[in-house]
mmCIF file of C-alpha atoms in Angstrom:
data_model
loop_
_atom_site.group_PDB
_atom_site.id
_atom_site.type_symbol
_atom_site.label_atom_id
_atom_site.label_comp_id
_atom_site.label_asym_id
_atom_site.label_seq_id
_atom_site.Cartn_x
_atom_site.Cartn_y
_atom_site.Cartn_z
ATOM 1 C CA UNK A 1 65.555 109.230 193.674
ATOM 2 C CA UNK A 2 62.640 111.385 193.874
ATOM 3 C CA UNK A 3 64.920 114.190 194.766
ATOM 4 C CA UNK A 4 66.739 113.509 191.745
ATOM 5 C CA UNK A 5 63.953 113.748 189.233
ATOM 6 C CA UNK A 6 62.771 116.949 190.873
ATOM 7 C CA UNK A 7 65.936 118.886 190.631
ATOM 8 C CA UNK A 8 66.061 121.587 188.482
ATOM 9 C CA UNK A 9 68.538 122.601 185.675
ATOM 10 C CA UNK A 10 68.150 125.489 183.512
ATOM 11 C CA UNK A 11 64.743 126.297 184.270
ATOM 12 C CA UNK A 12 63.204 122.105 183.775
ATOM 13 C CA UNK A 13 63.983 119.016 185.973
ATOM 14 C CA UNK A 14 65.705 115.965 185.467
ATOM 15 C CA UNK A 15 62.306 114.349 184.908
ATOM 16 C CA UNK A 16 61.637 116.939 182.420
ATOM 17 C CA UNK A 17 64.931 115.868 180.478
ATOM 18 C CA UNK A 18 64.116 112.282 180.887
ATOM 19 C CA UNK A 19 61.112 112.408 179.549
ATOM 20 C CA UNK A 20 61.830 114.845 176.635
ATOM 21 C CA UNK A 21 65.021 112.506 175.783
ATOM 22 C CA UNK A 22 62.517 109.689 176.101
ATOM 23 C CA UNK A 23 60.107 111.190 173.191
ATOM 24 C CA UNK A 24 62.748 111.497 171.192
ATOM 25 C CA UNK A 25 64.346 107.977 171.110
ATOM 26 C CA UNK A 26 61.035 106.435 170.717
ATOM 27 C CA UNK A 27 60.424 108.383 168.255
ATOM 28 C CA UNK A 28 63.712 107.958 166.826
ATOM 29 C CA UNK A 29 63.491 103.804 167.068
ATOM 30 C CA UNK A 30 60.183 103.852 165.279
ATOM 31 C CA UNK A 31 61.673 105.817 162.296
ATOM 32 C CA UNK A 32 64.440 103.360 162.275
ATOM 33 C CA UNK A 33 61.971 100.176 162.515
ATOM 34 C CA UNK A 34 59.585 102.047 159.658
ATOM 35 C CA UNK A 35 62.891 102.444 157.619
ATOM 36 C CA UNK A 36 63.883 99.116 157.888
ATOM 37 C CA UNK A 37 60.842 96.742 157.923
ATOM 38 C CA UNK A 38 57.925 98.949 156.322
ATOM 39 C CA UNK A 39 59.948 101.260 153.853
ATOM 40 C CA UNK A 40 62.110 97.984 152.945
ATOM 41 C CA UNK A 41 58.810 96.536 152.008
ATOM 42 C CA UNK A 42 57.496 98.808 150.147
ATOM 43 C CA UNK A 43 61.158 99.302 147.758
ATOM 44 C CA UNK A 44 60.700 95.465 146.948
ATOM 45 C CA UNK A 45 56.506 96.524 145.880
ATOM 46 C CA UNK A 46 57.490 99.287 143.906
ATOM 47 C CA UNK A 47 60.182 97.536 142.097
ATOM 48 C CA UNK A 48 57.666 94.803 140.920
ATOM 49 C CA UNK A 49 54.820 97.626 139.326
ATOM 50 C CA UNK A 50 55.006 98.706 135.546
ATOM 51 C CA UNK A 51 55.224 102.664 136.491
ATOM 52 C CA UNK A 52 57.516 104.671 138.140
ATOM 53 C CA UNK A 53 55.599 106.800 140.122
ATOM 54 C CA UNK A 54 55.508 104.607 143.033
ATOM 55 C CA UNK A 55 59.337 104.417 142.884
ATOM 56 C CA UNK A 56 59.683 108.113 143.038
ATOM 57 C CA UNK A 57 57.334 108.225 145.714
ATOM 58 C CA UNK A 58 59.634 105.570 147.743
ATOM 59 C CA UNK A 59 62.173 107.111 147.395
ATOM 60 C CA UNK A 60 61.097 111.030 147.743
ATOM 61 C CA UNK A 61 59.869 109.594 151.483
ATOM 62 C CA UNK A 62 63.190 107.837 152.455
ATOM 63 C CA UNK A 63 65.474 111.305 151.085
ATOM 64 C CA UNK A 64 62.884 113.661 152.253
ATOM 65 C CA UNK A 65 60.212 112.061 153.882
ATOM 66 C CA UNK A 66 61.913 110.561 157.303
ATOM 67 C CA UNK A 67 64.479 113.344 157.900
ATOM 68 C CA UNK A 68 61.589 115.711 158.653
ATOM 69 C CA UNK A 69 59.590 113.463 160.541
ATOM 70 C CA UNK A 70 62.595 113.211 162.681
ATOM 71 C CA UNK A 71 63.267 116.249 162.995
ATOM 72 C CA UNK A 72 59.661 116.883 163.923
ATOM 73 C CA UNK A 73 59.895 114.203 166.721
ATOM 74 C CA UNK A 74 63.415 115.935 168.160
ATOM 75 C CA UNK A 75 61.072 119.249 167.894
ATOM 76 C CA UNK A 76 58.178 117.745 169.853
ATOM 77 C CA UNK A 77 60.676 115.890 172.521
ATOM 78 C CA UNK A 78 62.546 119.430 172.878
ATOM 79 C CA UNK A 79 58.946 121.685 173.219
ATOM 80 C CA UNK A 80 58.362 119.717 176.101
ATOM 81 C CA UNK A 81 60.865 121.371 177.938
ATOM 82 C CA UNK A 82 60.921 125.234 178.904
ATOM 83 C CA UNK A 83 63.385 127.719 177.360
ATOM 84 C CA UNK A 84 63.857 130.974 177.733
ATOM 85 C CA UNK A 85 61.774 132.968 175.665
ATOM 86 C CA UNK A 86 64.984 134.072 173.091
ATOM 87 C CA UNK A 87 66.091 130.035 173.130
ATOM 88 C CA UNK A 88 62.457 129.503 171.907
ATOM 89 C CA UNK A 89 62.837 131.733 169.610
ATOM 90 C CA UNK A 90 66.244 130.468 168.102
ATOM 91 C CA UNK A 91 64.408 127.113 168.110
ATOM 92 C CA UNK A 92 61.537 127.791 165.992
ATOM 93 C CA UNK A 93 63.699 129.752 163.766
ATOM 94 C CA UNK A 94 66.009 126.192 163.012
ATOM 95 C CA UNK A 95 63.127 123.693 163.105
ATOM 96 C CA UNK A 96 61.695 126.294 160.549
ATOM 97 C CA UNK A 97 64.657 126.388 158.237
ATOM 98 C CA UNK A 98 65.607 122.855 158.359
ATOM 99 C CA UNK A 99 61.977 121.965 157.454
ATOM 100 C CA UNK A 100 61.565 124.436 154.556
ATOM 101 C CA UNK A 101 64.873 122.896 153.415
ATOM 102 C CA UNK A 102 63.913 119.492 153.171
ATOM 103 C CA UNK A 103 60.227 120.662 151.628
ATOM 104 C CA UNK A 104 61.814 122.580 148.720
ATOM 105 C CA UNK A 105 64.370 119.483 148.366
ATOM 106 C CA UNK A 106 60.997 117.627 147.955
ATOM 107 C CA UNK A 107 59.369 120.025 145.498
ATOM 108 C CA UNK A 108 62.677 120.420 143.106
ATOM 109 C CA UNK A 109 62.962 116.737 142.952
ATOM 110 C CA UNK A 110 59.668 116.060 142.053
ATOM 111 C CA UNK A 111 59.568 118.433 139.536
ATOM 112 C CA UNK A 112 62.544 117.194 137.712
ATOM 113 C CA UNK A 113 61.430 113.874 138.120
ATOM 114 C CA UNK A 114 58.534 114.594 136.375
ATOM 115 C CA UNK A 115 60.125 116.260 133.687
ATOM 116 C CA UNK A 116 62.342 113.504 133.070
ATOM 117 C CA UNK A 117 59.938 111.132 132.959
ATOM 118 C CA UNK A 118 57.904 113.117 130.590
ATOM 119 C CA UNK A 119 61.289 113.807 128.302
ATOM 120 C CA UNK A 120 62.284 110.067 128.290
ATOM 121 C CA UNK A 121 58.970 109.269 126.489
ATOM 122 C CA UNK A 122 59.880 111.357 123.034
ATOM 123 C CA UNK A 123 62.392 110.717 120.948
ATOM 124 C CA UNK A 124 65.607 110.434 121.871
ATOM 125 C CA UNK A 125 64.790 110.764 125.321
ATOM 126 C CA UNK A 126 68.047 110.344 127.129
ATOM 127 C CA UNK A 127 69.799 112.865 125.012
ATOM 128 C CA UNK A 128 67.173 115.185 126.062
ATOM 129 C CA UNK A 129 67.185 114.317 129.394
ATOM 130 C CA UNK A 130 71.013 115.972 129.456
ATOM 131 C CA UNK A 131 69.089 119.254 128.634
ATOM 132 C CA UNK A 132 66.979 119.302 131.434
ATOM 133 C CA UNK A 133 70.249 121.479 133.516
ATOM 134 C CA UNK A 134 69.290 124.690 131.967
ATOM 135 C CA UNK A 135 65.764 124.494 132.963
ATOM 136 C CA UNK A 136 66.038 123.454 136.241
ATOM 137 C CA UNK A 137 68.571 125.793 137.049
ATOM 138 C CA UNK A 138 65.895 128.525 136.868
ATOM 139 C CA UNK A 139 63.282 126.462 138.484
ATOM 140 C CA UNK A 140 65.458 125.532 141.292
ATOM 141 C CA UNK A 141 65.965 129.653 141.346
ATOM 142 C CA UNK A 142 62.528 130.370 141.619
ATOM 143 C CA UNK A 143 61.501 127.562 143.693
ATOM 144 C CA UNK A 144 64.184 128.542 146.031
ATOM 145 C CA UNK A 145 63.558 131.810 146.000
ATOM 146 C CA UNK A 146 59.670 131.404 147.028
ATOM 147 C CA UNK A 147 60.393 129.140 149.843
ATOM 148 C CA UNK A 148 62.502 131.843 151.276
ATOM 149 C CA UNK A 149 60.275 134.577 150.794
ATOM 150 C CA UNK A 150 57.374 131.981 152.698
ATOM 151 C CA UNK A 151 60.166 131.021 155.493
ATOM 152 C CA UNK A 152 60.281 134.473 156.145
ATOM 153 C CA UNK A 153 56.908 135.652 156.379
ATOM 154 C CA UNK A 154 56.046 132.598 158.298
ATOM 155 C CA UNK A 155 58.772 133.789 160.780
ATOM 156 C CA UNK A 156 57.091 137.305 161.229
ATOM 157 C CA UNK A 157 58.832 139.455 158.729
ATOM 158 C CA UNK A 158 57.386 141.857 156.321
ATOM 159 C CA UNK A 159 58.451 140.547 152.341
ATOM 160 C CA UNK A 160 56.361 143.380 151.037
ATOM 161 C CA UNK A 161 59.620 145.528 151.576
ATOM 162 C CA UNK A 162 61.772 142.576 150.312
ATOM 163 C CA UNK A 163 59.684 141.770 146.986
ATOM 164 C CA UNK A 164 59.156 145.529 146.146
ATOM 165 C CA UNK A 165 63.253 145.338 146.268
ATOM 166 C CA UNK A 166 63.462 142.073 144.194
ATOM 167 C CA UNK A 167 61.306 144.099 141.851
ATOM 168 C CA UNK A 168 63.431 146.651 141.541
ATOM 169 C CA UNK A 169 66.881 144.964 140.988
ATOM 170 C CA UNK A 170 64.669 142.504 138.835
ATOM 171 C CA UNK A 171 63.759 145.590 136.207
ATOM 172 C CA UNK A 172 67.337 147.084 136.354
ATOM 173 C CA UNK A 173 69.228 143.546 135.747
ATOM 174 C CA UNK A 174 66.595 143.071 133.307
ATOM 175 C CA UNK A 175 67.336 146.308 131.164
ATOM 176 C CA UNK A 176 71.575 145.035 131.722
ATOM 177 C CA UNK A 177 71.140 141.792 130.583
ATOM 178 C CA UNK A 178 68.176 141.755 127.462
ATOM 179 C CA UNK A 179 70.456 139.565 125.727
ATOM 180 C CA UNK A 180 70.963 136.865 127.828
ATOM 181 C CA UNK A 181 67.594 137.473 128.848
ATOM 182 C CA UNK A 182 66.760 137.001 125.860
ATOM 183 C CA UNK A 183 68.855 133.902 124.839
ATOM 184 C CA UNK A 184 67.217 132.336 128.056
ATOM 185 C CA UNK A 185 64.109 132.766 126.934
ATOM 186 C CA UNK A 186 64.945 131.230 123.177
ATOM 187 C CA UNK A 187 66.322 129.014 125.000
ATOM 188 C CA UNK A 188 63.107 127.696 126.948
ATOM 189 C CA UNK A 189 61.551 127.787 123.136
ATOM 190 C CA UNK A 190 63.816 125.358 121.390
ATOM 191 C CA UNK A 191 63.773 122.854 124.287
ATOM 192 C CA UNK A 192 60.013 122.877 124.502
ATOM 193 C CA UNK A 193 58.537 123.369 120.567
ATOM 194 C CA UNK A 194 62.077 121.244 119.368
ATOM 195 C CA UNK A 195 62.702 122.866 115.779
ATOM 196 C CA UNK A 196 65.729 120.637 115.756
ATOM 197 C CA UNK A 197 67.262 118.225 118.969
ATOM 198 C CA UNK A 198 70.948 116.921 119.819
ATOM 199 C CA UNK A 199 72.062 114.519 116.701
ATOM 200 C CA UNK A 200 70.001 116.642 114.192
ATOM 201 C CA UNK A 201 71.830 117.684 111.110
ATOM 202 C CA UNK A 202 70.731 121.704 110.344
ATOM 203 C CA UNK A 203 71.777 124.213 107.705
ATOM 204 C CA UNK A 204 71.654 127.882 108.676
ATOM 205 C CA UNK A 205 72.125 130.235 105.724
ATOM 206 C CA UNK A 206 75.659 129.073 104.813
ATOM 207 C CA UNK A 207 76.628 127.341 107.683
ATOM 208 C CA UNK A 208 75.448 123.340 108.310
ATOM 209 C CA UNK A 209 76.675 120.818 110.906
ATOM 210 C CA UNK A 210 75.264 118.436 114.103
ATOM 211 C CA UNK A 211 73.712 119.601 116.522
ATOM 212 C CA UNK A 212 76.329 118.379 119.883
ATOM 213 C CA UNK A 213 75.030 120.851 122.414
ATOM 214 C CA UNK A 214 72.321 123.175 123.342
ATOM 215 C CA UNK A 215 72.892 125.407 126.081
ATOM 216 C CA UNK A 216 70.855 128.409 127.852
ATOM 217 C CA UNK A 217 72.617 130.909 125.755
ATOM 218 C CA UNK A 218 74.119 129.265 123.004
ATOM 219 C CA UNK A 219 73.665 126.006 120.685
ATOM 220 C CA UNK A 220 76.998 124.120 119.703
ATOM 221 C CA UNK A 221 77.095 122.539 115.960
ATOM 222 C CA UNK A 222 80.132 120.341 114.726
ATOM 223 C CA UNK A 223 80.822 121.470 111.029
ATOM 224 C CA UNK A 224 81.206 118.538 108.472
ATOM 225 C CA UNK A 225 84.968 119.600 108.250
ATOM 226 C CA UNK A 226 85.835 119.500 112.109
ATOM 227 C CA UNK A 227 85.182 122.581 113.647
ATOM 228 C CA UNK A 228 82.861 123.934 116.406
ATOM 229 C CA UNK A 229 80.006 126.627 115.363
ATOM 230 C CA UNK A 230 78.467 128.084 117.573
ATOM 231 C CA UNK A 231 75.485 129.955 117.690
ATOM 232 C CA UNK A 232 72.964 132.336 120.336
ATOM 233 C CA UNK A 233 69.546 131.136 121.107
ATOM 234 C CA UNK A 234 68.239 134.174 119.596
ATOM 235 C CA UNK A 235 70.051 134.413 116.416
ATOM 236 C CA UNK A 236 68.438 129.969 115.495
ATOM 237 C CA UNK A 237 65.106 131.464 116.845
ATOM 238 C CA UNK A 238 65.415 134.522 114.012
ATOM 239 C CA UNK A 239 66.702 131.746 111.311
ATOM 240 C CA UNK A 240 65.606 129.456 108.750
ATOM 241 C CA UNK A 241 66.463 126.187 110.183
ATOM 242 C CA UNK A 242 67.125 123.663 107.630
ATOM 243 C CA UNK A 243 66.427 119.849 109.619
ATOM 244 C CA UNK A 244 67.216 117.111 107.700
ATOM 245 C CA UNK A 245 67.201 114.889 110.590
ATOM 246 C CA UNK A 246 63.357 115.470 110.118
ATOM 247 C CA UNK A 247 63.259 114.240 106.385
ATOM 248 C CA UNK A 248 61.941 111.042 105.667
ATOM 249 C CA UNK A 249 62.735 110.568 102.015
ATOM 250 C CA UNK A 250 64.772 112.401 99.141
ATOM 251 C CA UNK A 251 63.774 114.031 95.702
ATOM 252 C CA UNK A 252 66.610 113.464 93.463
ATOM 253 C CA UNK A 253 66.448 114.991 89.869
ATOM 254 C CA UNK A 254 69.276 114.770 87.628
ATOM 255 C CA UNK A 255 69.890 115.134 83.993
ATOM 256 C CA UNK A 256 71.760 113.266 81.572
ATOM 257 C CA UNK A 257 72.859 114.526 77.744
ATOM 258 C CA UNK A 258 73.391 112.143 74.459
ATOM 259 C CA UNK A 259 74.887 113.385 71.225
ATOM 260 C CA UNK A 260 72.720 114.915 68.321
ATOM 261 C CA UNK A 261 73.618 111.790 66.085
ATOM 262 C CA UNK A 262 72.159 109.299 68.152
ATOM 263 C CA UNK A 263 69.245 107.555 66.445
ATOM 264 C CA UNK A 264 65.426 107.852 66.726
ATOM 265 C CA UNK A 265 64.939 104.616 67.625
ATOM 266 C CA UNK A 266 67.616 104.670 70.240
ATOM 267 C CA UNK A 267 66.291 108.061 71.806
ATOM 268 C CA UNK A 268 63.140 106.235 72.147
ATOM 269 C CA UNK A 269 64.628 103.515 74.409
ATOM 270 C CA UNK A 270 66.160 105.514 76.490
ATOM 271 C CA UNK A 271 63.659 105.970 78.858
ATOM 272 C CA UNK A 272 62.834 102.697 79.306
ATOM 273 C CA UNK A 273 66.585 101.547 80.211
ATOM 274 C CA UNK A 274 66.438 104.101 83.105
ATOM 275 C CA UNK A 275 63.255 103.151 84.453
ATOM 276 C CA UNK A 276 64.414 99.986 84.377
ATOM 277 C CA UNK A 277 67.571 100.480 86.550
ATOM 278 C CA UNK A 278 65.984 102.929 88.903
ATOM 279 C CA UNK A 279 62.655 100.680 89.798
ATOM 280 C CA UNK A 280 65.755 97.652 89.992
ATOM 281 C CA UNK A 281 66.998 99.476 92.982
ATOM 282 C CA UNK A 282 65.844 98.878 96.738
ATOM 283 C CA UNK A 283 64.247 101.743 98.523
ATOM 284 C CA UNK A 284 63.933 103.994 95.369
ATOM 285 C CA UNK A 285 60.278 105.344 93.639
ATOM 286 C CA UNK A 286 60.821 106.563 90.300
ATOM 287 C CA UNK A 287 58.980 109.868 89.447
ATOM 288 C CA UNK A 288 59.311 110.561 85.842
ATOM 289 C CA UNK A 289 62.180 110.478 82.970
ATOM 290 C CA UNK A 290 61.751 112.539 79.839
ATOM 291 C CA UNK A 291 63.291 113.776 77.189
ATOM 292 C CA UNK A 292 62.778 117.027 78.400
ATOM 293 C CA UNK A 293 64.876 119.227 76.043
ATOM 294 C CA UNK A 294 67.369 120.016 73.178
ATOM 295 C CA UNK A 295 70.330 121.262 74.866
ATOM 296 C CA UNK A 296 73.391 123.550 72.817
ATOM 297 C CA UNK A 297 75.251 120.208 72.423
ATOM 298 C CA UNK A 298 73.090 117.427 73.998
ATOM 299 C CA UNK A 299 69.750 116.098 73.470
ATOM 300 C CA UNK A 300 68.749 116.366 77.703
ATOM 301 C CA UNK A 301 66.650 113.777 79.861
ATOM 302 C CA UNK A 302 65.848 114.345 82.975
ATOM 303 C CA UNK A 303 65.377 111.811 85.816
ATOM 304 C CA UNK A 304 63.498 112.090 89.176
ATOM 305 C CA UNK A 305 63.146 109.898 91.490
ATOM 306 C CA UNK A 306 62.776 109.197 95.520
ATOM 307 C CA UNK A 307 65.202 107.411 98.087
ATOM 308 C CA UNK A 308 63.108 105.908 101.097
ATOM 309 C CA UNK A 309 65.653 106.510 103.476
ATOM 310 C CA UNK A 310 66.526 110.028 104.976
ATOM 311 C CA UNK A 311 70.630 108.514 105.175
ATOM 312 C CA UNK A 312 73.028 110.402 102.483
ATOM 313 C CA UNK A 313 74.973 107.735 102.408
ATOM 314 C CA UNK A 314 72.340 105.300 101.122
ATOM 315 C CA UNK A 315 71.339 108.089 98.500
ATOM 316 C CA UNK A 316 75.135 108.030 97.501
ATOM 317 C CA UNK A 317 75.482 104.463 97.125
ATOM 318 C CA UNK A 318 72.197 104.358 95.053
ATOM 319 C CA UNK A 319 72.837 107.225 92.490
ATOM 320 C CA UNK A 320 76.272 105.837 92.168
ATOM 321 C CA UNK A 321 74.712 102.400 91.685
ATOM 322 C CA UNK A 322 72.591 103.853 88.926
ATOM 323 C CA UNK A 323 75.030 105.729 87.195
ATOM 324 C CA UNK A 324 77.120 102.979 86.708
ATOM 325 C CA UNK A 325 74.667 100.849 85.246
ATOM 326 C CA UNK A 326 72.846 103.575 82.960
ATOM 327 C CA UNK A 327 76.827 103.794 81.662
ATOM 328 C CA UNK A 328 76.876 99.954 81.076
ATOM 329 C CA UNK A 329 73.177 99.915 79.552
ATOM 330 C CA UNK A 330 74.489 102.896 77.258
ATOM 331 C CA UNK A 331 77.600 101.267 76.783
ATOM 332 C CA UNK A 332 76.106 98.359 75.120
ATOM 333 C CA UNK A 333 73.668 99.688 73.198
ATOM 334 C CA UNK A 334 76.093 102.063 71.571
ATOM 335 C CA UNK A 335 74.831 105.218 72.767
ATOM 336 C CA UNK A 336 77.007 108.041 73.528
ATOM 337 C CA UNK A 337 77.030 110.728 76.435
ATOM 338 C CA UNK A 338 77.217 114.367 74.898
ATOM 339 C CA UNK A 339 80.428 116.663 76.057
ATOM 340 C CA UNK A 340 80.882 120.561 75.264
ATOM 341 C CA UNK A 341 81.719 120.042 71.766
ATOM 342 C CA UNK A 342 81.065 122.345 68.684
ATOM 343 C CA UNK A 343 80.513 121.130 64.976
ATOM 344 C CA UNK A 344 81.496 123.399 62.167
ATOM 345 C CA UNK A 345 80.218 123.261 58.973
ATOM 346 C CA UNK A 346 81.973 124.522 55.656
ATOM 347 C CA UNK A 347 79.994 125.258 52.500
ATOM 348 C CA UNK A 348 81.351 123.881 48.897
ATOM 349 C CA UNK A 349 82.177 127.036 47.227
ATOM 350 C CA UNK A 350 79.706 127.973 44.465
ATOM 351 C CA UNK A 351 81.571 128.795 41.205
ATOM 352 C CA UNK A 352 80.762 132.443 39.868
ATOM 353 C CA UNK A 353 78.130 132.709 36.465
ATOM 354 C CA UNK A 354 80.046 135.180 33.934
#
């Protein structure tokens, strides 16, 4: 048996083997039993706290967490043997890789976890949460992209020749692509100081609609008649942005015309049947009504007033409410709404003194 152990393959015994194989399934069967037993206890703790952060950190160790602690045990069980110096080398090089790989897993998790978390807290926060690809796409870049750079130089190379080339291509795809660049970039602004968000109804010179999509170089609107518009990052950023998502209440001002014939006494009531019917309504403030001015065929008042509510719809169904009763009020009292109309007026002729 002894002869066994002491027999040598590839430059290690069989005792070597043994015990290298032996490292790793014990290290192996305690992953499994802290996977099962500890881990599983710790799921059922986390699930019974008020924040989240201990659930993230659950489950960041079981996705991230154990597969390099296993792969550090099958690196420890394996660096007890001997290899030739190039096998050593190839060794190194994977333990290396697969290591930074789960690491930068790690990182580019927990950074979009966090960002989530911190999106779901404003308003609308699932919608917003849908946004998030953009932005991690060009984390995850650079992320990635630093990890490498580190794998590398941690394996012996030289980066300085390797960034000064990054720099390089960087400037001339930056001069190519200012545009996009540039669209990225507005991009980043809209998600983070939120002029308007997904849902929002905007106006942009001439053109108004919902806001259904915003993308790293465009945003998507739907048009009150059906269509798609669609516009760049950079041209919104250069715009007035009309929100009216964003308004809390409306100013409505509106003007209504009686005839020249009706009476003093009725032009003096008048006011007082429309404040009337607006205060009558629900969610409305009246501002003011006056008899503001004579008109070419109407003697003019002019109403103003606030709707509570930021919902066209309920503005409709109150000015529509009001109009109908200022026309019964009117109705009653015998006053009459002024049309275009003109009035002529022929003089008696005179008879000629001889």
């Amino acid at each position: 048996m002894e002869d066994l152990l002491n027999q040598k393959y590839f430059g290690n015994t069989v005792q070597d083997y043994l015990i290298a194989a032996g490292v790793i399934l014990l290290g192996m069967s305690l992953m499994a039993v802290f996977k099962k037993i500890i881990l599983g206890r710790l799921k059922k703790w986390s699930e019974k706290t008020e924040t989240n952060l201990d659930n993230y950190a659950v489950a960041g160790l079981e996705k991230f967490g154990l597969p390099i602690f296993n792969f550090i045990v099958i690196y420890a069980g394996l660096n007890y043997l001997t290899f030739s110096p190039k096998a050593t080398r190839v060794l190194e090089i994977a333990i290396a890789v697969v290591i930074t790989f789960f690491v930068l897993r790690l990182i580019s998790t927990t950074v979009l976890l966090t960002l989530q978390t911190r999106v779901r807290k404003q308003e609308q926060g699932e919608e917003k949460v849908k946004q998030l690809g953009g932005i991690m796409l060009i984390l995850n870049i650079v992320i990635w992209a630093l990890g490498i750079l580190v794998l590398f130089d941690n394996l012996g190379y030289n980066v300085t020749t390797i960034i000064a080339g990054l720099g390089i291509g960087g400037i001339a795809i930056a001069l190519a692509a200012q545009n996009i660049l540039g669209d990225l970039f507005n991009y980043f602004v809209i998600f983070f100081d939120r002029p308007f968000e997904i849902g929002d109804y905007i106006v942009i010179d001439d053109k108004k609609g919902n806001v259904e999509h915003i993308g790293i170089k465009t945003t998507r609107l739907k048009s009150l008649t059906g269509e798609q518009l669609v516009f760049s990052n950079s041209d919104l950023s250069k715009s007035r942005i009309h929100n009216f998502k964003r308004m809390e209440r409306r100013r409505i001002a509106f003007v209504l015309g009686v005839v020249y014939q009706t009476p003093p006494s009725l032009l003096r009531e008048i006011p007082g049947i429309i404040k009337k019917i607006v205060e009558a309504q629900k969610e409305t403030t009246l501002d003011r009504v006056h008899f503001l001015t004579y008109g070419e065929y109407s003697l003019k008042y002019e109403i103003v007033y606030f709707v509570e509510n930021s919902d066209y719809n309920r503005y409709a169904d109150i000015q529509q409410e009001i109009n109908l009763q200022i026309y019964d009020a009117f109705l009653a009292k015998g006053i009459q709404f002024a049309y275009p109309t003109q009035t002529t007026f022929m003089a008696k002729d005179v008879p000629s003194v001889s």
